[in-house]
XYZ file of C-alpha atoms in Angstrom:
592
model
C 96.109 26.966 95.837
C 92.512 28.927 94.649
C 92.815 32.069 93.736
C 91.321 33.521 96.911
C 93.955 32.060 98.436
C 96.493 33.246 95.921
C 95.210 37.218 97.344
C 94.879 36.720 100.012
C 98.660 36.014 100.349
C 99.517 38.868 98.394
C 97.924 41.142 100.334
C 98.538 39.984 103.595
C 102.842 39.515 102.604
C 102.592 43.314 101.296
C 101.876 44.582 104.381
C 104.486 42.819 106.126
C 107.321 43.808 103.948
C 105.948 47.507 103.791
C 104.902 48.105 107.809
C 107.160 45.570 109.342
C 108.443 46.127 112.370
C 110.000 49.304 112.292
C 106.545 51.284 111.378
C 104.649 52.996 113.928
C 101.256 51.125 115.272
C 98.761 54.060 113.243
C 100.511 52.480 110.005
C 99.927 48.916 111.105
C 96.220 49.520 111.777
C 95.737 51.102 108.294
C 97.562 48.598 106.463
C 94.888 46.399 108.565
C 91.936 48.107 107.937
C 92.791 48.249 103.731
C 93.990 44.601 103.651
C 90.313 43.677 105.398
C 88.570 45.558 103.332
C 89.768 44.092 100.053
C 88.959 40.781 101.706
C 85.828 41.664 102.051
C 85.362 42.291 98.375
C 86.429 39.173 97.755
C 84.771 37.167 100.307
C 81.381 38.472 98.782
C 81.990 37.531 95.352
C 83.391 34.234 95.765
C 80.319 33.828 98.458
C 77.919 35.603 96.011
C 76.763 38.304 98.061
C 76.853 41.092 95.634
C 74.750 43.017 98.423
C 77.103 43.050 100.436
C 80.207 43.985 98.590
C 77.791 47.110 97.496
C 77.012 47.805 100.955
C 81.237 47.374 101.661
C 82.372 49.876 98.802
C 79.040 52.411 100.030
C 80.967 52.440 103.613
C 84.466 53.182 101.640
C 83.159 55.641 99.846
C 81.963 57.218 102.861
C 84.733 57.288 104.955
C 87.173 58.689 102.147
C 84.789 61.872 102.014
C 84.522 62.307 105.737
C 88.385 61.928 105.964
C 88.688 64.679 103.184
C 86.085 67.143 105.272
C 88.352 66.509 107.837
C 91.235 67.274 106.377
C 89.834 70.758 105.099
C 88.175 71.376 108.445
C 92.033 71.129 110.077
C 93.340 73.191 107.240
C 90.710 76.181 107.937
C 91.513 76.209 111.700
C 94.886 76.017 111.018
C 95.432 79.109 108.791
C 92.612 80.489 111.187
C 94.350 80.385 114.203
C 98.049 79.105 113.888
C 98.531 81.111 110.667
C 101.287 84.383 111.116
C 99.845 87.334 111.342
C 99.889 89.983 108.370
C 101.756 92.941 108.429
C 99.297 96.121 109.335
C 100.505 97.155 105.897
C 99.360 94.071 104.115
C 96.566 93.077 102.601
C 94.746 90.035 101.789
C 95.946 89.299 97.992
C 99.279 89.138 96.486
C 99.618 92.821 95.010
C 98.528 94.285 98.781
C 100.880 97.130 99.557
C 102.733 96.648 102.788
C 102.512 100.176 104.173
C 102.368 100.460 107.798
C 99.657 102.668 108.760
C 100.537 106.703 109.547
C 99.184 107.768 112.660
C 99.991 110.998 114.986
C 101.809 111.040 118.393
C 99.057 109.460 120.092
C 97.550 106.560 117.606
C 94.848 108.472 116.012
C 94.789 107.142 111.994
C 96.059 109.468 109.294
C 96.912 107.255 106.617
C 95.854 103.489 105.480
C 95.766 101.063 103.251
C 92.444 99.697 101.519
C 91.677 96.855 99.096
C 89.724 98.495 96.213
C 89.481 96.661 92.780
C 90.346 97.039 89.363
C 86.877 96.491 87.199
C 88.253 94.457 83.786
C 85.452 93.864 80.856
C 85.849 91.032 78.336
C 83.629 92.304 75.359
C 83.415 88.898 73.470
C 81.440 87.227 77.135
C 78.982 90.269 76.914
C 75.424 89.076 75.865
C 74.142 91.982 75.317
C 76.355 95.347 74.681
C 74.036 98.319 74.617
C 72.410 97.536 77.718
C 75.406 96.188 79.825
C 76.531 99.514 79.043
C 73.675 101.128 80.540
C 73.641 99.424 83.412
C 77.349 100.313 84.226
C 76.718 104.005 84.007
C 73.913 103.447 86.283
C 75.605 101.136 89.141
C 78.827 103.313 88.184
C 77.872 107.161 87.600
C 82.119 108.169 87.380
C 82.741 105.587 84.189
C 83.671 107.440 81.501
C 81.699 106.861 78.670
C 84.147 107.293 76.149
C 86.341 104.756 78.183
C 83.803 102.232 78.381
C 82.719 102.715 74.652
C 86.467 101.646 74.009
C 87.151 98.553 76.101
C 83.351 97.424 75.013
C 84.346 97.655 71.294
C 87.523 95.831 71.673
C 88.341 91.817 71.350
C 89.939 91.018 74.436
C 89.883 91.642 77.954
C 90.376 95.368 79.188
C 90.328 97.545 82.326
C 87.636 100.049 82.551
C 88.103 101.690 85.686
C 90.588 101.631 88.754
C 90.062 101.707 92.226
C 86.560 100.952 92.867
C 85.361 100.926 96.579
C 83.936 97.695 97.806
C 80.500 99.017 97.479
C 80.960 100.197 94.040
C 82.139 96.737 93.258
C 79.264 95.008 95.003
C 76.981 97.475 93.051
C 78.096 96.496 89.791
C 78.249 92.907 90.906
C 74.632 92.634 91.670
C 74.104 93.521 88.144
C 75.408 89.787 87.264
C 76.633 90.600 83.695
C 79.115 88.189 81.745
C 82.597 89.498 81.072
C 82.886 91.613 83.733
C 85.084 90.697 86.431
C 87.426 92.261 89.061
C 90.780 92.257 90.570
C 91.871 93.326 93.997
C 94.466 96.410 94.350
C 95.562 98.129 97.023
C 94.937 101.863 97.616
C 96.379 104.473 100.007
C 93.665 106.071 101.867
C 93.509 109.251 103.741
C 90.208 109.647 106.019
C 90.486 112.652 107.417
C 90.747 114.219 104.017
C 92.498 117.601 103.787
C 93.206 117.544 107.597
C 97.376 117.674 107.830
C 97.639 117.209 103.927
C 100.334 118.748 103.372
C 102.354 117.218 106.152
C 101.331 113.678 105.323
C 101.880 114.260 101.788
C 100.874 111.012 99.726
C 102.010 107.612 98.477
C 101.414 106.391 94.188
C 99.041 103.785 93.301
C 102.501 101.154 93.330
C 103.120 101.666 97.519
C 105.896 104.128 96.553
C 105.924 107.678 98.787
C 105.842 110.509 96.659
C 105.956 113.806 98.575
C 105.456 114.724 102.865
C 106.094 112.171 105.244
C 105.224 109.370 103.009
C 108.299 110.226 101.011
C 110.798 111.425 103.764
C 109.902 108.178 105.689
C 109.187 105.735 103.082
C 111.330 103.041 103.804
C 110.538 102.953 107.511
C 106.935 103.148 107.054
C 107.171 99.234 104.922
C 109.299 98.223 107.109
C 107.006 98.911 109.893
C 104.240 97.819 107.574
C 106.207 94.600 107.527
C 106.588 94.050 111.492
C 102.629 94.688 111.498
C 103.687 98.283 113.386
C 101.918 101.550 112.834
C 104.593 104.472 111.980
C 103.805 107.240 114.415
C 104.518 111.063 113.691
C 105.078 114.067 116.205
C 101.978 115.937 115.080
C 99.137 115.781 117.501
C 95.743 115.761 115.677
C 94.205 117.749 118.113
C 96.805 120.214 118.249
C 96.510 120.280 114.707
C 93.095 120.873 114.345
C 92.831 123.851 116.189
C 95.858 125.369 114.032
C 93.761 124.747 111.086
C 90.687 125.844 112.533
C 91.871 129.205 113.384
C 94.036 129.813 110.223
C 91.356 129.246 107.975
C 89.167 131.861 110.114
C 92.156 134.558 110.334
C 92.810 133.778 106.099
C 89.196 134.195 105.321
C 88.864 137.206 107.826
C 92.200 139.209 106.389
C 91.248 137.871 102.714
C 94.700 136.684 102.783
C 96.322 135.561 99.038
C 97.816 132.541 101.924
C 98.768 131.394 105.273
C 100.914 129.225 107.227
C 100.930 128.206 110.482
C 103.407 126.023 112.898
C 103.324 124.672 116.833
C 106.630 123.236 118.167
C 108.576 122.024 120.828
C 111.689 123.986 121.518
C 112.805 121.570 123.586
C 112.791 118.537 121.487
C 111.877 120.160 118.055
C 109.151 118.087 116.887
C 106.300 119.837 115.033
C 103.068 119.233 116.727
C 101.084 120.851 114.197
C 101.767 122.819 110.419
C 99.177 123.793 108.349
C 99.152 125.749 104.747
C 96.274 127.702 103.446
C 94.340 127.259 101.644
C 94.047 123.030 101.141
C 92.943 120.357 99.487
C 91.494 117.292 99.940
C 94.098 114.381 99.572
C 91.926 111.719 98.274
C 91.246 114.201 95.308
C 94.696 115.418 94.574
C 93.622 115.978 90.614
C 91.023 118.085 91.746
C 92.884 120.552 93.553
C 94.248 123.788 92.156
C 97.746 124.015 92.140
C 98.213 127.028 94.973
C 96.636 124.598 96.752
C 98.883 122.042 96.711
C 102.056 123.949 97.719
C 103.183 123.566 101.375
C 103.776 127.083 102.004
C 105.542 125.842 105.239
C 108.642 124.405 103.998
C 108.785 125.165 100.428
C 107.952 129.317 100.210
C 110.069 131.827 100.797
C 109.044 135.032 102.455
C 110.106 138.825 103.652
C 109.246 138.742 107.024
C 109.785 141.836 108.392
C 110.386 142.905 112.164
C 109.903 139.409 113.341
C 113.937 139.258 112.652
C 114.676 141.720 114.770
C 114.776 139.015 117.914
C 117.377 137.843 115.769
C 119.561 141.035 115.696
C 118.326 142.108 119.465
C 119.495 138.641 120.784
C 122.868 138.537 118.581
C 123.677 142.266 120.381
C 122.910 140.683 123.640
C 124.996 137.443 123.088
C 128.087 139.803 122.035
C 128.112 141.913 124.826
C 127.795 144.900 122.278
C 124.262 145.968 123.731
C 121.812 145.061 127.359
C 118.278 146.508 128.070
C 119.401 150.049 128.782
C 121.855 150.218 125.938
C 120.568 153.595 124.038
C 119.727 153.747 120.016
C 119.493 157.285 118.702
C 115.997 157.178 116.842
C 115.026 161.003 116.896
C 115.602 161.146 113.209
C 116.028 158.773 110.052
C 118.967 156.482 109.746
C 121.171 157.790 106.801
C 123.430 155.345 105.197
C 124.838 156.386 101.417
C 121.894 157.061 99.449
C 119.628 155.553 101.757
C 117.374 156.848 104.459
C 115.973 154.067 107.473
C 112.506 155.678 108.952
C 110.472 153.840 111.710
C 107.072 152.701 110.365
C 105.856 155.264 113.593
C 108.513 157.549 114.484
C 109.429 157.961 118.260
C 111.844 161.220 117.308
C 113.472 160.073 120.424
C 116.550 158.232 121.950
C 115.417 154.757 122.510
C 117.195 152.230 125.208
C 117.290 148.375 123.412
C 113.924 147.577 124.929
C 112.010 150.291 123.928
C 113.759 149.239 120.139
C 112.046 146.083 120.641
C 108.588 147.406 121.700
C 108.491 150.160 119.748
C 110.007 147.618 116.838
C 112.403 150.670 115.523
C 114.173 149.749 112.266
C 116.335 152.581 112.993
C 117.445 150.986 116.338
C 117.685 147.441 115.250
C 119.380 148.943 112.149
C 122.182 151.165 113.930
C 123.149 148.016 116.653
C 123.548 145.673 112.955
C 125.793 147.984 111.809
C 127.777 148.242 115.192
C 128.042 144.399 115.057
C 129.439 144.219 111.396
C 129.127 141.516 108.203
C 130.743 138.957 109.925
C 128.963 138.588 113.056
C 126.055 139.055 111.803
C 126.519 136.152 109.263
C 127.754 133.888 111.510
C 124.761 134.658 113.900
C 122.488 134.033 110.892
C 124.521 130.788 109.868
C 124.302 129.239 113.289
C 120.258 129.845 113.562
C 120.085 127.946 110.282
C 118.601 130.741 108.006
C 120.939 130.595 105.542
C 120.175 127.113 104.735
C 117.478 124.949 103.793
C 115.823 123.665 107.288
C 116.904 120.045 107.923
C 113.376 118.841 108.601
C 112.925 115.573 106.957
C 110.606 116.547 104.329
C 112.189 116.547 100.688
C 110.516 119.506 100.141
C 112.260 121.816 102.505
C 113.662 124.435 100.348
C 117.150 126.198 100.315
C 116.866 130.232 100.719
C 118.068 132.296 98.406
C 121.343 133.293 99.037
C 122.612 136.820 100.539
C 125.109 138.162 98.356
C 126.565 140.514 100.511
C 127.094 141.830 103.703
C 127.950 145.774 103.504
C 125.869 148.464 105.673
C 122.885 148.968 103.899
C 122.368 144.896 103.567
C 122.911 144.711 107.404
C 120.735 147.596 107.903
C 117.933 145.721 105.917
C 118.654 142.448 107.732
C 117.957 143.536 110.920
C 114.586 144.033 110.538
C 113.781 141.593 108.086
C 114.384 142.359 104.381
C 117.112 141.823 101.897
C 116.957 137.646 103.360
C 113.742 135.464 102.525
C 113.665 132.511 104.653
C 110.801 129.599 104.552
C 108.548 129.567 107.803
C 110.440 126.278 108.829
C 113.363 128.166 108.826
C 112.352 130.958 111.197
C 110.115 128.796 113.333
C 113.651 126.638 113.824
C 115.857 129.564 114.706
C 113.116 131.263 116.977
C 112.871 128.094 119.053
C 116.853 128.175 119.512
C 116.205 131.815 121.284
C 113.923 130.528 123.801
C 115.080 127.064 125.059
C 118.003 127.912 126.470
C 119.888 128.933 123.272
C 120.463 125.715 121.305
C 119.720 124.971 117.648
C 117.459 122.084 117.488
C 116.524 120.445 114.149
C 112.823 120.334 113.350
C 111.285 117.026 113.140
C 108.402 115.009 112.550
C 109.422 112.145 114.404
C 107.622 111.132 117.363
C 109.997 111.889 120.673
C 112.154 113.616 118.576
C 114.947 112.572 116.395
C 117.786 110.096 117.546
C 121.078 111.647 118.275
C 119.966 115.325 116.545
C 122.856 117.120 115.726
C 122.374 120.171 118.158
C 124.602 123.052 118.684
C 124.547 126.875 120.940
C 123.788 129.805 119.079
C 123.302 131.904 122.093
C 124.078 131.628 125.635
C 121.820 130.445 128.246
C 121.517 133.996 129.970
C 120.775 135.672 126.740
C 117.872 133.202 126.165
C 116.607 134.247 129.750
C 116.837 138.148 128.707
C 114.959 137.129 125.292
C 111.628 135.117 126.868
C 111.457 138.367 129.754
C 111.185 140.653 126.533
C 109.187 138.917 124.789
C 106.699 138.656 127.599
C 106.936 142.613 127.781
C 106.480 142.578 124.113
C 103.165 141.181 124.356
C 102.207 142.797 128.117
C 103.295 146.766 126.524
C 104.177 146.306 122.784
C 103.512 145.927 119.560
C 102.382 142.272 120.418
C 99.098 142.611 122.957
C 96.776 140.927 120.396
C 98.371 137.958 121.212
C 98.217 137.252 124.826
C 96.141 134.571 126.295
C 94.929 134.204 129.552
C 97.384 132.949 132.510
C 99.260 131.490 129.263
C 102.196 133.673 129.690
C 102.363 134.649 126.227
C 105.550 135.997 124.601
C 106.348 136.754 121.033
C 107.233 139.579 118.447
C 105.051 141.128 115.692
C 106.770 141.052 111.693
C 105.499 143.218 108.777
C 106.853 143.321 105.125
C 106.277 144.945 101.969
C 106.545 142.601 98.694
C 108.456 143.161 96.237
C 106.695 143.812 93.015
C 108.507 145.120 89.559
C 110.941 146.302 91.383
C 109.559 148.660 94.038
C 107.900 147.893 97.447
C 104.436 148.325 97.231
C 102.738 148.736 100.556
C 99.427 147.160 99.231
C 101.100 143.381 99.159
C 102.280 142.627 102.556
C 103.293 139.903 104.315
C 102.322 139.887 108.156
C 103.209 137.616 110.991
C 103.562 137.029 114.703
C 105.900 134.149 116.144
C 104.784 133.882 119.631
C 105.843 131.450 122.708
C 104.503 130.121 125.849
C 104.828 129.917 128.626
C 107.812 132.593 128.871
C 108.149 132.422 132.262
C 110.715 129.354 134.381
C 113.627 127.972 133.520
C 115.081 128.061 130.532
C 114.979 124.575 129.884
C 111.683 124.631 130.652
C 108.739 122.631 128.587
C 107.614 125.602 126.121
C 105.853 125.557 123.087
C 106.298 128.401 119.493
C 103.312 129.389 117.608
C 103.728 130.965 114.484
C 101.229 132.220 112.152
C 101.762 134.127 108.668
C 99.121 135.906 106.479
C 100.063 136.380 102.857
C 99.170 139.197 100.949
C 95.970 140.192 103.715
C 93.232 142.019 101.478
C 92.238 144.579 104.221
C 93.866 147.095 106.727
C 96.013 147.237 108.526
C 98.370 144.548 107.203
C 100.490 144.248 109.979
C 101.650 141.202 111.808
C 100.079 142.533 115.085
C 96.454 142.902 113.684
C 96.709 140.015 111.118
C 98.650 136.957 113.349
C 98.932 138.042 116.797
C 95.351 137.416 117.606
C 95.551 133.678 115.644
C 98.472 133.074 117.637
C 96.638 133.402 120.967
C 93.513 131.873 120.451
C 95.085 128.840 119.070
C 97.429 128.858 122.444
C 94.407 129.508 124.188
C 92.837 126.346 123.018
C 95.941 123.724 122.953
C 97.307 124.777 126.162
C 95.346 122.026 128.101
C 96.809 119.155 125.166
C 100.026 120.277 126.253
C 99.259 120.246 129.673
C 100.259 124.150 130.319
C 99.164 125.208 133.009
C 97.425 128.693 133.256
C 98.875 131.165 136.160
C 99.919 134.143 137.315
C 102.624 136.437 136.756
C 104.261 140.027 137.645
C 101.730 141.457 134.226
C 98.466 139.690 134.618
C 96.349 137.207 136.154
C 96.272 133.523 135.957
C 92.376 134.494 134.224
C 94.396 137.186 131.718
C 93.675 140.493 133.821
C 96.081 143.022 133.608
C 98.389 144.075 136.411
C 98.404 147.901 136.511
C 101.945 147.976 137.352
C 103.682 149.348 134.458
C 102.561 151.731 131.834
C 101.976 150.623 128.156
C 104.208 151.346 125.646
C 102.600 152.502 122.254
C 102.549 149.587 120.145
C 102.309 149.944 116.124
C 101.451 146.235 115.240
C 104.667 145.783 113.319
């Protein structure tokens, strides 16, 4: 037997035993195609035609590259279009955060997550120190020298800066210097800036949430970041940027020391809007002075004056101990021990509960607390949650400080709003539970509201209805006509304090405020929206809430009202265009 022969056996028994006839017909053809092809090798030396076998192995070549291309084209298409897709959270390198993205009610961005890069310098690759140097505070003008005088003095690899921006890193790529290379990292980005900062709060440079929503929904945000979901909020941008629009324009106006403002649903209690004055711009946290930083919303406390005495009018009414013509005798100051109650403009005159109201009497609001007593007084206060920290979601919701007791003089104070400091949270919570049909509804910042809220009555349905009708008179004939808007049906009660300051009241640091609703009018379970607005510490008379807030209050209704899709009409005081009825004469407001 030659040798040829001997081979050719070989390979064609191999085959056989290997592909027999249990293999499919794509392995027959291969073992084929290899066993001819060695053949051929053979057949050309033994034949010596060395051309040929060149020409043979020149064809094998070729067809093992081709097959590779092939096999890389079908990998590219595969991860191209079969791959899963990402999470919207994710990015494209192993450290990418999986955040979902923050948006408001309506899917307009407020928070997401972009790949910036790490820039890491080996000093023993660099040709040329002195001028790579140079060239990186050119491409790179925030470098710290002193930083990069370090890592370039070294012996081994270092990271000079964090979180460059892809055109920072194509900048300093273009420079084409040895030892200087990059890494991706994820970064939480917030593009519109300080718009909603405090709300949104922020997330650390690890994915983790820190403070604002990003904290109080952290784990739902990755695990919508995971399911490639966006996590919506309640707030509606463009609600929102009117309420900072106009609160910056009353702060700067009043020269206030600071100012909150809030828009919610009564119905439902989510926050549509909350802003705190002055801000700061959250992609430059570090930059930002501290007053700056503080949500003033949920985390400061606050005096606030007459604005409490819906509180103490509405707890009389719910009792039975008090209705609209119930009189108040305010012809003289309220004496009780050493203490003597005064109205901020005295009526000298018997006053029936509404003119208390419109007149905003301390020595009205004062003599029906006492009537009432410490213990219905607290439980009224208990159930409208201002005597706890508001169960918003935020972490930074604060606890008031408590009220230590409950005898005359404190009830006397409480009525009108002193002797209790509440956060704005707090009040714009228990206001809301006066004017949607008497229910306590947690605030929220959860789109639709939140699942299965824990609700309960403070007051009655009928002495919510009694509470919008004066309200609406409040701001037709009271102390609260800076705040109507047209065909709005504006509603709402004025609030002026005195701060506290070594120990006295000084009259010169104020707080002032207006917490207004609309529309006032329908049902009680009506669709209905609060506005609140507080100046802190105003630099320029008057201080009060009706000079200071009411007018913020209705310009900012004024301008959401079509968002919410509140219609503008008529009722039995003005015009659906804001004229006034002549119907009923004007009671003298004082702004408190």
């Amino acid at each position: 037997m030659s040798v040829h022969d001997h081979h050719g056996m070989g390979y064609r028994g191999r085959p056989q035993a290997t592909f027999g006839g249990a293999v499919s017909a794509w392995g027959r053809w291969v073992a084929s195609l290899v066993w001819n092809l060695e053949h051929s090798f053979e057949r050309a030396r033994a034949d010596a035609r060395p051309e040929e076998d060149t020409r043979v192995r020149i064809f094998l070549i070729m067809a093992a590259f081709c097959a590779v291309f092939a096999c890389l084209a079908l990998g590219a298409a595969h991860a191209a279009l079969l791959a899963p897709a990402r999470g919207a959270g994710a990015g494209f390198h192993p450290g990418a955060l999986t955040r979902a993205d923050l948006v408001d009610r309506n899917g307009q961005l407020l928070a997401t997550n972009i790949t910036h890069y790490g820039l890491y310098i080996d000093p023993r690759e660099v040709w040329d120190i002195p001028a790579a140097k140079a060239q990186l505070r050119r491409a790179l003008p925030r470098i710290s020298a002193a930083r990069l005088d370090r890592v370039m003095s070294g012996e081994r690899r270092l990271i000079a800066l964090n979180g460059l921006t892809p055109s920072e890193r194509r900048a300093v790529h273009a420079l084409a210097l040895g030892g200087v290379t990059f890494e991706p990292e994820d970064r939480r980005v917030y593009p519109l800036g300080s718009s909603a900062v405090h709300l949104i709060g922020r997330s650390d440079t690890g994915g983790q949430g820190v403070a604002g929503a990003e904290l109080a929904f952290d784990q739902e945000i990755r695990a919508a970041g995971t399911a490639s979901e966006d996590f919506p909020l309640s707030i509606d941008l463009r609600v929102q940027g009117v309420v900072e629009n106009e609160l910056a324009i009353a702060a700067e106006e009043h020269k206030a020391k600071g100012a909150v403002a809030v828009v919610a649903d009564v119905q439902t209690g989510e926050i549509l809007a909350m802003a705190s004055w002055p801000t700061y711009d959250a992609n430059r946290r570090n930059a930002a002075p501290e007053e700056a930083t503080l949500n003033r919303v949920v985390s400061a406390h606050y005096e606030m004056g007459s604005v409490f005495k819906s509180f103490t009018v509405a707890a009389g009414i719910d009792t039975g101990r008090a209705d609209m013509n119930t009189l108040f005798d305010a012809s003289q100051a309220l004496q009780i021990g050493k203490r003597r109650i005064t109205d901020f403009h005295a009526t000298n005159k018997v006053l029936t509960l509404e003119e208390v109201y419109l007149h905003s009497s301390n020595i009205g609001t004062s003599r029906l607390a006492v009537e009432m007593g410490g213990d219905v007084m607290r439980d009224y206060f208990r159930r409208l949650g201002l005597l706890d920290a508001a169960p918003i979601e935020l972490k930074e919701s604060a606890a008031p400080p408590k009220v230590r007791k409950w005898d005359d003089s404190t009830l006397a104070s409480l009525s009108f709003g002193y002797g209790i400091m509440v956060t704005p949270i707090q009040y714009v919570s228990a206001y809301g539970a006066l004017v949607n049909g008497g229910r306590y509804v947690p605030p929220t910042l959860r789109k639709g509201g939140r699942p299965n809220a824990q609700t309960h009555q403070v007051v009655s349905a009928e002495t919510s209805a009694v509470m919008l009708d004066l309200m609406r008179r409040n701001v037709t004939r009271g102390s609260g006509r800076f705040a109507d808007a047209p065909g709005l049906r504006m509603g709402g009660k004025t609030g002026s304090a005195n701060k506290l300051v070594s120990g006295r009241y000084n009259p010169a640091v104020a707080v002032g405020s207006f917490a207004g609703v609309f529309p006032a009018d329908g049902p009680v379970d009506a669709k209905r929206y609060t506005v609140f607005v507080l100046m802190d510490e105003p630099g320029v008379y008057p201080r009060t809430g009706g000079y200071v807030a009411a007018p913020a209050v209705g310009r900012i209704a004024d301008r959401i009202a079509g968002f919410l899709g509140v219609e503008r009409k008529a009722d039995r005081w003005s015009t659906a265009l804001g004229e006034k009825i002549p119907e009923f004469q004007d009671v003298e407001g004082d702004g408190r």
